[in-house]
PDB file of C-alpha atoms in Angstrom:
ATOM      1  CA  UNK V   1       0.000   0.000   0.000  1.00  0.00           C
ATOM      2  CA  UNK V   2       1.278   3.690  -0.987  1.00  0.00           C
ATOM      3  CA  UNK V   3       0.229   7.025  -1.814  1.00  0.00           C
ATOM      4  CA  UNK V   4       0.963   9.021  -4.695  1.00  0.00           C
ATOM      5  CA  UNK V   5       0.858  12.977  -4.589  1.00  0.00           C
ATOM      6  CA  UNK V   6      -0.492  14.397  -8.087  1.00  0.00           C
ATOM      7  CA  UNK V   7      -0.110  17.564  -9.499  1.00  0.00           C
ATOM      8  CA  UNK V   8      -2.019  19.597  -7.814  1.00  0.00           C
ATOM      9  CA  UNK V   9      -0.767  18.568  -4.177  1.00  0.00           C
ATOM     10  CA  UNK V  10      -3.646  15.626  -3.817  1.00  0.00           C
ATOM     11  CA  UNK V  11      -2.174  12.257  -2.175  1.00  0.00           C
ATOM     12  CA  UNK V  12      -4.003   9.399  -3.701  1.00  0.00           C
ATOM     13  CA  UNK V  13      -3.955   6.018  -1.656  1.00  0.00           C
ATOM     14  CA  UNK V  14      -3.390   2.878  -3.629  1.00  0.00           C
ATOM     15  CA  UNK V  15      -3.217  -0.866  -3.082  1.00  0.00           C
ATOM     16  CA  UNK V  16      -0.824  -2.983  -5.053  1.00  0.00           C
ATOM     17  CA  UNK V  17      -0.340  -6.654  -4.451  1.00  0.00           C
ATOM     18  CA  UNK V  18       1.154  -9.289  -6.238  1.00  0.00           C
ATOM     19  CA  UNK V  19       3.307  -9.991  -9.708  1.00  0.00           C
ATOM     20  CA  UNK V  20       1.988 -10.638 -13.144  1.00  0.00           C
ATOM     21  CA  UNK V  21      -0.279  -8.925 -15.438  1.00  0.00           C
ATOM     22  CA  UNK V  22      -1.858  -6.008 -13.712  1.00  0.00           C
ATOM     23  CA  UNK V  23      -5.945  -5.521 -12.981  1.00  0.00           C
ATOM     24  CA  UNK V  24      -6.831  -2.396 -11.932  1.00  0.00           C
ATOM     25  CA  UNK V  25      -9.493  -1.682 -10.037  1.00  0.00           C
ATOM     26  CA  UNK V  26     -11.810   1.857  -9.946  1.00  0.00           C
ATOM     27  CA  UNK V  27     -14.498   1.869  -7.417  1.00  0.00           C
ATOM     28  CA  UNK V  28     -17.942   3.229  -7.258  1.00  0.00           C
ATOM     29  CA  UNK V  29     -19.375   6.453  -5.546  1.00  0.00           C
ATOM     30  CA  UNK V  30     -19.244   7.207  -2.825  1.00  0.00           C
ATOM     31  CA  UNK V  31     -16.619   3.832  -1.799  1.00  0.00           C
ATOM     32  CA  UNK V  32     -13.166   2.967  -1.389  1.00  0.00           C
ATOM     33  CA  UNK V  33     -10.473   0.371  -2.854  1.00  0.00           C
ATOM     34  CA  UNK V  34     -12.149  -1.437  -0.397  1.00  0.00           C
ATOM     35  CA  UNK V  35     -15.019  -2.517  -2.319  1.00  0.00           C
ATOM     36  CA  UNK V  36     -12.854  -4.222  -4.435  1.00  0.00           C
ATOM     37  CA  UNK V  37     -11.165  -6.916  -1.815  1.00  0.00           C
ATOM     38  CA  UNK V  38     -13.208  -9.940  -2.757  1.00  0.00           C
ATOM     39  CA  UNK V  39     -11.935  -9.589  -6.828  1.00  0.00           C
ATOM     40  CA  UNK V  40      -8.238  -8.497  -5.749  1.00  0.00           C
ATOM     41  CA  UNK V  41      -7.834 -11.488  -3.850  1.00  0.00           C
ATOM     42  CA  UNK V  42      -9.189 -13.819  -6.096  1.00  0.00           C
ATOM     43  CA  UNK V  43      -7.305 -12.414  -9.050  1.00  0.00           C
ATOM     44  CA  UNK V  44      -4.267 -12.255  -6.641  1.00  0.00           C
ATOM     45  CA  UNK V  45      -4.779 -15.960  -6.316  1.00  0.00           C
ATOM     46  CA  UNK V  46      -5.472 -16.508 -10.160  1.00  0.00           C
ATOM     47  CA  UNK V  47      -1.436 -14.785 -10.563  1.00  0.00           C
ATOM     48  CA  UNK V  48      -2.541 -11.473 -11.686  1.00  0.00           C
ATOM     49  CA  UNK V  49      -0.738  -8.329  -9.918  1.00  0.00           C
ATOM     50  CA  UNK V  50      -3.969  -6.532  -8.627  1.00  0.00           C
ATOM     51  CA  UNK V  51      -4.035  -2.396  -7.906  1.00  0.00           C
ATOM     52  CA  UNK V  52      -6.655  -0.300  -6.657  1.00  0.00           C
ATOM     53  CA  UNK V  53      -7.026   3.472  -5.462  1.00  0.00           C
ATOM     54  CA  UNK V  54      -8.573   5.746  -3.473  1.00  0.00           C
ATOM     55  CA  UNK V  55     -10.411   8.220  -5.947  1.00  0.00           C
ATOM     56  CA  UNK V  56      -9.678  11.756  -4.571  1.00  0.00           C
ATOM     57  CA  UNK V  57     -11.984  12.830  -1.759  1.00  0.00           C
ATOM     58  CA  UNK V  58     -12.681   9.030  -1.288  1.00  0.00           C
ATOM     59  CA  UNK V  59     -11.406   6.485   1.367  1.00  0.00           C
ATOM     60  CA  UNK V  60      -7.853   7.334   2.481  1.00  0.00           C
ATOM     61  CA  UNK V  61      -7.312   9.684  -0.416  1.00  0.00           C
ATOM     62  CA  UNK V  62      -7.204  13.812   0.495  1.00  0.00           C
ATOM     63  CA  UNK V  63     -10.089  15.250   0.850  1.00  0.00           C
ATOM     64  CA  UNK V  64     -10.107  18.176  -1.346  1.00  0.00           C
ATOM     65  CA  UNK V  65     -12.033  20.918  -1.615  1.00  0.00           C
ATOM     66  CA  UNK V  66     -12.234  20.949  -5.577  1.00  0.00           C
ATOM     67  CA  UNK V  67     -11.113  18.378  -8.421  1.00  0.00           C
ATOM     68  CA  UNK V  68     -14.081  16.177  -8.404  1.00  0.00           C
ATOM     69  CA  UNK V  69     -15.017  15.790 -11.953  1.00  0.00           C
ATOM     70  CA  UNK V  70     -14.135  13.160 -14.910  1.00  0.00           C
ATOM     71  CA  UNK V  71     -11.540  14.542 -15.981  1.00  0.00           C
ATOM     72  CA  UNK V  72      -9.530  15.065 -12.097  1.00  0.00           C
ATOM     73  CA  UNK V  73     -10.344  11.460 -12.086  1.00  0.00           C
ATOM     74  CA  UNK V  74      -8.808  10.151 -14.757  1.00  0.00           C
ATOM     75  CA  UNK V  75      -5.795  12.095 -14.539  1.00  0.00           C
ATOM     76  CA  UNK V  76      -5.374  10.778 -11.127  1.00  0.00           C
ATOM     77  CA  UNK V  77      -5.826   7.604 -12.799  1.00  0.00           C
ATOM     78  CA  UNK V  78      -3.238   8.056 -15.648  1.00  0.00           C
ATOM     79  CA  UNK V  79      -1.191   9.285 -12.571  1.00  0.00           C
ATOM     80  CA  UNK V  80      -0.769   5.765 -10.973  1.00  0.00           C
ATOM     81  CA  UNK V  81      -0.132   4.243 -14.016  1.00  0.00           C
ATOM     82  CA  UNK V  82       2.184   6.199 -15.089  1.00  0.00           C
ATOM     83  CA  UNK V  83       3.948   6.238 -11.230  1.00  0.00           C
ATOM     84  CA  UNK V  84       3.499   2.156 -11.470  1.00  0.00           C
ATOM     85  CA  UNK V  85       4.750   1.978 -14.972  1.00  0.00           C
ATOM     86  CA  UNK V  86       1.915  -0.323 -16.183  1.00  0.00           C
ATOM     87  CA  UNK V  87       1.725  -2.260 -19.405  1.00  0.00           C
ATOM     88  CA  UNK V  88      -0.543  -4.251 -20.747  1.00  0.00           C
ATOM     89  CA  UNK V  89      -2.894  -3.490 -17.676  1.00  0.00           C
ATOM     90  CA  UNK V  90      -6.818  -4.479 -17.353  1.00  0.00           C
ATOM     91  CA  UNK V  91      -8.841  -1.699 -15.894  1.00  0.00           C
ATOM     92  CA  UNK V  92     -12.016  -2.759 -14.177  1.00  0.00           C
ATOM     93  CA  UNK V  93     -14.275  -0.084 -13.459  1.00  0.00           C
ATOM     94  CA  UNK V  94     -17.635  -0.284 -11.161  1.00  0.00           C
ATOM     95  CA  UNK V  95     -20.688   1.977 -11.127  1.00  0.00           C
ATOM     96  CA  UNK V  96     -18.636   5.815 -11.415  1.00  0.00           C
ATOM     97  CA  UNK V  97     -15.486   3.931 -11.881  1.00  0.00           C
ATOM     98  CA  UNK V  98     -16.415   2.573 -14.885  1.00  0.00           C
ATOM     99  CA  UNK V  99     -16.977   5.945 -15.959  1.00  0.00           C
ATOM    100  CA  UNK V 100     -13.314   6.780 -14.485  1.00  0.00           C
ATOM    101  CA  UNK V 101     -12.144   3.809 -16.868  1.00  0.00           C
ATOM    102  CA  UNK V 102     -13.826   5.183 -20.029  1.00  0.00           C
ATOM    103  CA  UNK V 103     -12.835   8.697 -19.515  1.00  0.00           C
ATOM    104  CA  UNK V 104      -9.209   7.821 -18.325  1.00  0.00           C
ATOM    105  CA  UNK V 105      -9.090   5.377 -22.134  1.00  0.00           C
ATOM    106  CA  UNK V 106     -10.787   8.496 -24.185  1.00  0.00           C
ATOM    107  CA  UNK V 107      -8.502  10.865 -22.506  1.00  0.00           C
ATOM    108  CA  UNK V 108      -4.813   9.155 -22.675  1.00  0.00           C
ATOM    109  CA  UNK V 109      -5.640   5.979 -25.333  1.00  0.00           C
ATOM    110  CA  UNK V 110      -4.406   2.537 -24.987  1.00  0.00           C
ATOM    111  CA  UNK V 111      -0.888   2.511 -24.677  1.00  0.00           C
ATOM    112  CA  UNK V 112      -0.481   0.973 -21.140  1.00  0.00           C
ATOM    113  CA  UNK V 113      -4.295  -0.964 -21.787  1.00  0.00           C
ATOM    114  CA  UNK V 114      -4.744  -4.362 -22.802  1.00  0.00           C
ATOM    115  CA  UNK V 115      -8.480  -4.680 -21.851  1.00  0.00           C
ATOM    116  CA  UNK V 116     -11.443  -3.029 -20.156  1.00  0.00           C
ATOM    117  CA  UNK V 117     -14.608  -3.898 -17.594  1.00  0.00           C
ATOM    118  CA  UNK V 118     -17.117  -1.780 -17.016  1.00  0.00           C
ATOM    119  CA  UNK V 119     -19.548  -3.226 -14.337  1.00  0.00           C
ATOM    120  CA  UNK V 120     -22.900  -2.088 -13.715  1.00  0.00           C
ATOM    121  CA  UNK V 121     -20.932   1.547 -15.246  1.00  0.00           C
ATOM    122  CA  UNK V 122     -23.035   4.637 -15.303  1.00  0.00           C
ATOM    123  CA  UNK V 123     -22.282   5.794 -18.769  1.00  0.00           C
ATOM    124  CA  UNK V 124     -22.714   6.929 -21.589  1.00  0.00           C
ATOM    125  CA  UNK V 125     -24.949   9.350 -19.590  1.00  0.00           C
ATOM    126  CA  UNK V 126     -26.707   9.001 -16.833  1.00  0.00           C
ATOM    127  CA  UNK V 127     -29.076  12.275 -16.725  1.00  0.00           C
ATOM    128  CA  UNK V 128     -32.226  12.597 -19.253  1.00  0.00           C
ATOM    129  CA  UNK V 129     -31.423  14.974 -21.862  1.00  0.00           C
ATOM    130  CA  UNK V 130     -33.264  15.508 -24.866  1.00  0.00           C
ATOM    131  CA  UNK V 131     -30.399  13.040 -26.410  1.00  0.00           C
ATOM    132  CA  UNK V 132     -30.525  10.626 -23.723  1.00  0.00           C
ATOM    133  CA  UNK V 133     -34.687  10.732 -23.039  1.00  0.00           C
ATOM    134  CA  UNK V 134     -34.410   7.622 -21.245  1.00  0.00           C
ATOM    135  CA  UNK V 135     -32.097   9.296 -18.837  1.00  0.00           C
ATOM    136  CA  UNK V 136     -33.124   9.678 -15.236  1.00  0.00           C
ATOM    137  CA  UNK V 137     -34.363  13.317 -14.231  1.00  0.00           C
ATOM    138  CA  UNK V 138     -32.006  15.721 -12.791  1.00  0.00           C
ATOM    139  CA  UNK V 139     -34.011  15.846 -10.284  1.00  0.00           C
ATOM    140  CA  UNK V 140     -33.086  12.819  -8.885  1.00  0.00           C
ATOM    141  CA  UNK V 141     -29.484  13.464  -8.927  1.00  0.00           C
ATOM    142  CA  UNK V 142     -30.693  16.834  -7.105  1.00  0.00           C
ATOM    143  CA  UNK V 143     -32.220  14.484  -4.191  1.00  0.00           C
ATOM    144  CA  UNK V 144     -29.012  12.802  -4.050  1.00  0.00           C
ATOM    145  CA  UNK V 145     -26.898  16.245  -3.450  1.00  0.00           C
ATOM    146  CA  UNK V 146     -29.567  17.395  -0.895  1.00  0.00           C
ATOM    147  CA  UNK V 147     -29.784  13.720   0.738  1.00  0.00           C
ATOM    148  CA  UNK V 148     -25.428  14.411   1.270  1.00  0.00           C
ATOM    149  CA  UNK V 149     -25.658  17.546   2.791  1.00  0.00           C
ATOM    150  CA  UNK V 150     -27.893  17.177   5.149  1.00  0.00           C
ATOM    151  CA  UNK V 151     -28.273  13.736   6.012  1.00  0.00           C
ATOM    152  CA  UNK V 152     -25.371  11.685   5.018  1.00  0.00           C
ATOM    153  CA  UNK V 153     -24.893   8.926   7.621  1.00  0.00           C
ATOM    154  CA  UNK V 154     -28.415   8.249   7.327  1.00  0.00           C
ATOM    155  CA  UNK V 155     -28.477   8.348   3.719  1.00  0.00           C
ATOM    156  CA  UNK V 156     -25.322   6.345   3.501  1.00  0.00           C
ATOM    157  CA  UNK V 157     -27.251   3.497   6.208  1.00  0.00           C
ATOM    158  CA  UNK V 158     -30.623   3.455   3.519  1.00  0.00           C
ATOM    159  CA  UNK V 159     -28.429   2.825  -0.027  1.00  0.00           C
ATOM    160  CA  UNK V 160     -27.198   0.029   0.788  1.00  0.00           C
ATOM    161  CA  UNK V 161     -30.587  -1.250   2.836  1.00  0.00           C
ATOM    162  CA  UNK V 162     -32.375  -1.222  -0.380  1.00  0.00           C
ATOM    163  CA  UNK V 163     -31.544  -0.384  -3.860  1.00  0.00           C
ATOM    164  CA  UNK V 164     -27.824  -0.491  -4.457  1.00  0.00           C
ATOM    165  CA  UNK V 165     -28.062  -4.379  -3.118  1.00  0.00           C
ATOM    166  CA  UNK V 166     -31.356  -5.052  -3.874  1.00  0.00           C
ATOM    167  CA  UNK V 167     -32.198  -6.025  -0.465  1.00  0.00           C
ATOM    168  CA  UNK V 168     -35.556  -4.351  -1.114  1.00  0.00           C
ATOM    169  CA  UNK V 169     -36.674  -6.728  -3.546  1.00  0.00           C
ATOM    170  CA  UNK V 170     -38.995  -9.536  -2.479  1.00  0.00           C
ATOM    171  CA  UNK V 171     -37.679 -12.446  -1.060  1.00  0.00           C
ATOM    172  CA  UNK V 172     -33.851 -11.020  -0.810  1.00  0.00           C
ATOM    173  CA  UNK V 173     -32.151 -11.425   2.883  1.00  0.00           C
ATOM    174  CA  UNK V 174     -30.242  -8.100   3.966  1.00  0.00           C
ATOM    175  CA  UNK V 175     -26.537  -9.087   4.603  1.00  0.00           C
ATOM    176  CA  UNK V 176     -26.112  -6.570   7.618  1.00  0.00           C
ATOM    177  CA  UNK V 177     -22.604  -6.953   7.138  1.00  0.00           C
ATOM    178  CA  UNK V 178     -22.372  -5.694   3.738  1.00  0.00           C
ATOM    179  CA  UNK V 179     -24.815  -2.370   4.570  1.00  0.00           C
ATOM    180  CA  UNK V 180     -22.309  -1.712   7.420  1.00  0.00           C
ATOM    181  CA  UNK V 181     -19.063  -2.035   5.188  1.00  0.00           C
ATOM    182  CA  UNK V 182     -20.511   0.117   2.258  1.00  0.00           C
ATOM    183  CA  UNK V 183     -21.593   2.468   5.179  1.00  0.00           C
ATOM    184  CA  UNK V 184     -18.336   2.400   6.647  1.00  0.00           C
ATOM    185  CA  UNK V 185     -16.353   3.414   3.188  1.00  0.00           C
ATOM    186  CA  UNK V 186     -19.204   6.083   2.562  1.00  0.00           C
ATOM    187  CA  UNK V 187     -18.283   7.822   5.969  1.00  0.00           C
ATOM    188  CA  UNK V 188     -14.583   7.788   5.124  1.00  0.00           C
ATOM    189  CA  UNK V 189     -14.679  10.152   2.321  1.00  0.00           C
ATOM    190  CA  UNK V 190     -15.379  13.926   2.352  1.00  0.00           C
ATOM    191  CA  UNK V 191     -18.875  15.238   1.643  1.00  0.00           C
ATOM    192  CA  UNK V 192     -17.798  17.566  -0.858  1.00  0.00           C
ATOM    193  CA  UNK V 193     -16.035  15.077  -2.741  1.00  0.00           C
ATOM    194  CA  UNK V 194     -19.220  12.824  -2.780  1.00  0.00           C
ATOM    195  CA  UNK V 195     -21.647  15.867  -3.064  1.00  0.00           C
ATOM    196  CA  UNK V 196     -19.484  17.287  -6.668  1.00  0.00           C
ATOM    197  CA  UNK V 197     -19.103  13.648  -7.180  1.00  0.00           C
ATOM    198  CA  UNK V 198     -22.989  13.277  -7.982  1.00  0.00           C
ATOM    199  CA  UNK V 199     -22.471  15.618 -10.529  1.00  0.00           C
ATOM    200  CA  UNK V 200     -19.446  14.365 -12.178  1.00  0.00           C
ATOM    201  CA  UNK V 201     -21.075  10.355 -12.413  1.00  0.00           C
ATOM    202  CA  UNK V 202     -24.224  11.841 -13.384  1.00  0.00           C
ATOM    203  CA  UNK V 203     -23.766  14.626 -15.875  1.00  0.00           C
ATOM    204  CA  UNK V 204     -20.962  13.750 -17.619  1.00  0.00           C
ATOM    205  CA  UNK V 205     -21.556  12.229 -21.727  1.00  0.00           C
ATOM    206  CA  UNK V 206     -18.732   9.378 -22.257  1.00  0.00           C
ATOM    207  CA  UNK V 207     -20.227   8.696 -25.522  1.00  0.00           C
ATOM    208  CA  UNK V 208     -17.193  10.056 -27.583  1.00  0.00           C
ATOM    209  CA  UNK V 209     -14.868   8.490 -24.775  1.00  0.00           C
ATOM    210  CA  UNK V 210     -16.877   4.986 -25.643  1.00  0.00           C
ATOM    211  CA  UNK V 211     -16.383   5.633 -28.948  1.00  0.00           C
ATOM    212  CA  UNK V 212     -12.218   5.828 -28.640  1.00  0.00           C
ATOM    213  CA  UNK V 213     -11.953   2.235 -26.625  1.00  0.00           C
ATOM    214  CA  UNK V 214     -10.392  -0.492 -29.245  1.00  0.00           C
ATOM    215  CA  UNK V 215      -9.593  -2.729 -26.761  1.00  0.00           C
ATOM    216  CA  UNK V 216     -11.930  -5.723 -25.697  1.00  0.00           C
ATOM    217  CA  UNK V 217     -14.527  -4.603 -23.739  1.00  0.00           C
ATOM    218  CA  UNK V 218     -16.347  -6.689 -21.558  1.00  0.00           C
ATOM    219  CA  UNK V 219     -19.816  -4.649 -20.553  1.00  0.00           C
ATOM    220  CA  UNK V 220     -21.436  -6.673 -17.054  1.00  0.00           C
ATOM    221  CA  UNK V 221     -24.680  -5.256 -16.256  1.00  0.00           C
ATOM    222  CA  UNK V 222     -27.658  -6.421 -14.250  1.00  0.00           C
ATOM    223  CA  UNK V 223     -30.708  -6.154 -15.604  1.00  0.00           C
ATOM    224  CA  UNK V 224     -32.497  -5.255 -12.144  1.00  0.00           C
ATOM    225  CA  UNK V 225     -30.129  -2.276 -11.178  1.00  0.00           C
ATOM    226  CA  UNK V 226     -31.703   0.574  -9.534  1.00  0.00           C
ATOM    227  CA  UNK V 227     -29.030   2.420  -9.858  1.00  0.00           C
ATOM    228  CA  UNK V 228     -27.714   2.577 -13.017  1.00  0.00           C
ATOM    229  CA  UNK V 229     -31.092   1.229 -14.739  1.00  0.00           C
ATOM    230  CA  UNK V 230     -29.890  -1.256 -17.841  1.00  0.00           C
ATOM    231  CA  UNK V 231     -31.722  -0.545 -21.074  1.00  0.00           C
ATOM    232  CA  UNK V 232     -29.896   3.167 -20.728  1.00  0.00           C
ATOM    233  CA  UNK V 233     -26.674   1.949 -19.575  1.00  0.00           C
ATOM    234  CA  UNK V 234     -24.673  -1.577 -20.925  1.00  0.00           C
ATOM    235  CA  UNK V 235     -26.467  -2.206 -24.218  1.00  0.00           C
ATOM    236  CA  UNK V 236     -25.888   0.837 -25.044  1.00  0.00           C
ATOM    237  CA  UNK V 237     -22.009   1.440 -24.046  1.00  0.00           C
ATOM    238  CA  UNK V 238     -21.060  -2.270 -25.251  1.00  0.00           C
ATOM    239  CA  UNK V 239     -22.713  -1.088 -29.205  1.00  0.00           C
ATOM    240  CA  UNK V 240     -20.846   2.359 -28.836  1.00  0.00           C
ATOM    241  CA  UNK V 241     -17.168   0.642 -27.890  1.00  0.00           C
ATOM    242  CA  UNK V 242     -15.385  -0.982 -31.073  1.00  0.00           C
ATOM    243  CA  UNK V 243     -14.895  -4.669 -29.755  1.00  0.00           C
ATOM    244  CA  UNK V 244     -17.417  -4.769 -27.132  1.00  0.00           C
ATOM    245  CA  UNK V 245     -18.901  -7.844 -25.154  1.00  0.00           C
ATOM    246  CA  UNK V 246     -22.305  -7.508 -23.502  1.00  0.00           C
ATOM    247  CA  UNK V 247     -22.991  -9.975 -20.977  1.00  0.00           C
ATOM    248  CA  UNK V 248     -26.520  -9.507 -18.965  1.00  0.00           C
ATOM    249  CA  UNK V 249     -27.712 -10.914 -15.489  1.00  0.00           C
ATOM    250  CA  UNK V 250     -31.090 -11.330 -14.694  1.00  0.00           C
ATOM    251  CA  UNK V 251     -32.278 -10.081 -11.596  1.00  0.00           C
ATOM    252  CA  UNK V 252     -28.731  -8.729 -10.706  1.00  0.00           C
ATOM    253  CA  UNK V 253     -28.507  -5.906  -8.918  1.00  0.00           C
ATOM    254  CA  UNK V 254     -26.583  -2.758  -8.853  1.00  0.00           C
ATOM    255  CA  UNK V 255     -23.886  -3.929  -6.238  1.00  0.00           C
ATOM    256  CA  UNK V 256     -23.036  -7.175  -8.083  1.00  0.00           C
ATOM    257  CA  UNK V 257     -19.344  -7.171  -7.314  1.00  0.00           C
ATOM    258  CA  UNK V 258     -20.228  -7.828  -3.748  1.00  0.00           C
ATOM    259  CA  UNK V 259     -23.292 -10.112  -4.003  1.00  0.00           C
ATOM    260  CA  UNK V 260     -22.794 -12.070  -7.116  1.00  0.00           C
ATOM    261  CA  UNK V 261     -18.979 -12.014  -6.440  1.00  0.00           C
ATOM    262  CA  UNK V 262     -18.530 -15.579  -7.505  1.00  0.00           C
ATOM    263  CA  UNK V 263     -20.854 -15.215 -10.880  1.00  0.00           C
ATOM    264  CA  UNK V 264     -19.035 -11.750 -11.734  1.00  0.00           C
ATOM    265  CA  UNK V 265     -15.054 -13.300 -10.526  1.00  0.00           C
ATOM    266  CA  UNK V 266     -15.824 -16.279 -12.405  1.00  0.00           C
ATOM    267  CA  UNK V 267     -17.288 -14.612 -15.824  1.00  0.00           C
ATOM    268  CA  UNK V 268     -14.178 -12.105 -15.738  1.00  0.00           C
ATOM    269  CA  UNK V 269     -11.498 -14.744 -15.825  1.00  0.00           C
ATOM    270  CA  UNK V 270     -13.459 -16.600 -18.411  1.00  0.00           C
ATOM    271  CA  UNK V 271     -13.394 -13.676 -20.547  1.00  0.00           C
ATOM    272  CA  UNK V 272      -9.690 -12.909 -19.487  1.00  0.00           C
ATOM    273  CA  UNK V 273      -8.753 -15.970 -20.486  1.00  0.00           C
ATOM    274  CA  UNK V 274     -10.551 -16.459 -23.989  1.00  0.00           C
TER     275      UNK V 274
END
């Protein structure tokens, strides 16, 4: 574990273990490197080298009082690389991170990428426009920002009770456990990262970053996400990519990673290895 310091002064925490190809790992709002433990140590196991960060304002990273857009993020991205001298690396990216990963591609190309994952990813755009009309109202996103100033630790307790697990769905057990860890990463970060942060996952068009990624893509999306709702999100960023891979899981939920771990591990080194 480490800490880089970009250009503009921010210290960004990272987690590097292991030899071999690299995966690396961008989390979702408002998480931690954290989320990712259950994938770096089976793809630790499986001989890849496995990294993940702190995005800025997030985790153990600085919380700053500006900086938290698309494009801070994946220049803090391109940062590690570049500081870890990756080649050939897989970048993974969940929820906002897979926006990270698309951005962070469309920014700085493919030189150091060999593939991409975008999991239950928020773009091409997340917010109804007259382009996107089966975008979600900004007025949701709106709640959200209100919902973080004013309420957080509440808010952050209710996410993961319902929606982002899909514990709220009939016949679906809570794992108290799991609310309390996503609760726990939540309350690590800065509110002012997370409350910009809204903005940033939910306003921002990758469709010209999609557009850019030649690498196989691999696009893993549940079709019951409350989140990121499908039929706007993967179908639509696996057509726009140029050697893209749709795969789609019934009933899944938003926060796959964590409750589908073995389906979503397993399907990744499939497709890593074909």
């Amino acid at each position: 574990m480490g800490t880089i310091t970009t250009s503009d002064g921010t210290e960004i925490f990272y987690k590097d273990w292991g030899t071999g190809q690299p995966i690396v790992f961008s989390h979702g709002w408002p998480l931690s490197a954290d989320d990712w433990d259950t994938q770096m140590m089976f793809f630790l196991a499986q001989g890849y080298r496995v990294i993940a960060h702190d995005r800025r304002g997030h985790g153990r990273s600085t919380q700053t009082s500006d900086g938290h857009d698309m494009d801070h993020y994946a220049a803090d991205l391109r940062a590690l690389t570049e500081h870890l001298d990756l080649h050939d690396a897989i970048h993974v990216g969940h929820s906002t991170g897979g926006g990270e990963v698309a951005h962070y591609i469309g920014q700085y190309g493919e030189d150091r990428v060999a593939r991409a994952i975008l999991i239950s990813a928020v773009p091409p755009i997340m917010v109804q426009t007259e382009s996107n009309p089966g975008g979600l109202p900004k007025s949701v996103f709106d709640g959200l920002q209100e919902q973080v100033a004013t309420n957080r630790s509440a808010f952050y307790r209710d996410l993961p009770s319902t929606a982002f697990y899909g514990f709220n769905r009939d016949g679906v057990e809570p794992i108290e456990a799991v609310i309390q860890n996503w609760w726990r990463q939540g309350m690590m970060g800065g509110a002012k990262a997370h409350y910009d942060g809204i903005v940033a996952f939910s306003q921002t068009d990758f469709t010209e970053d999609l557009k850019k990624i030649t690498v196989p893509t691999l696009v893993m999306h549940g079709e019951d996400d409350q989140v990121v709702p499908f039929a706007d999100a993967g179908p639509l960023s696996a057509e726009l990519v140029q050697n893209g891979t749709l795969k789609a899981y019934p009933g899944f939920p938003h926060g796959m990673p964590t409750t589908e771990a073995a389906t979503i591990n397993a399907d990744i080194l499939e497709w890593l290895r074909s």
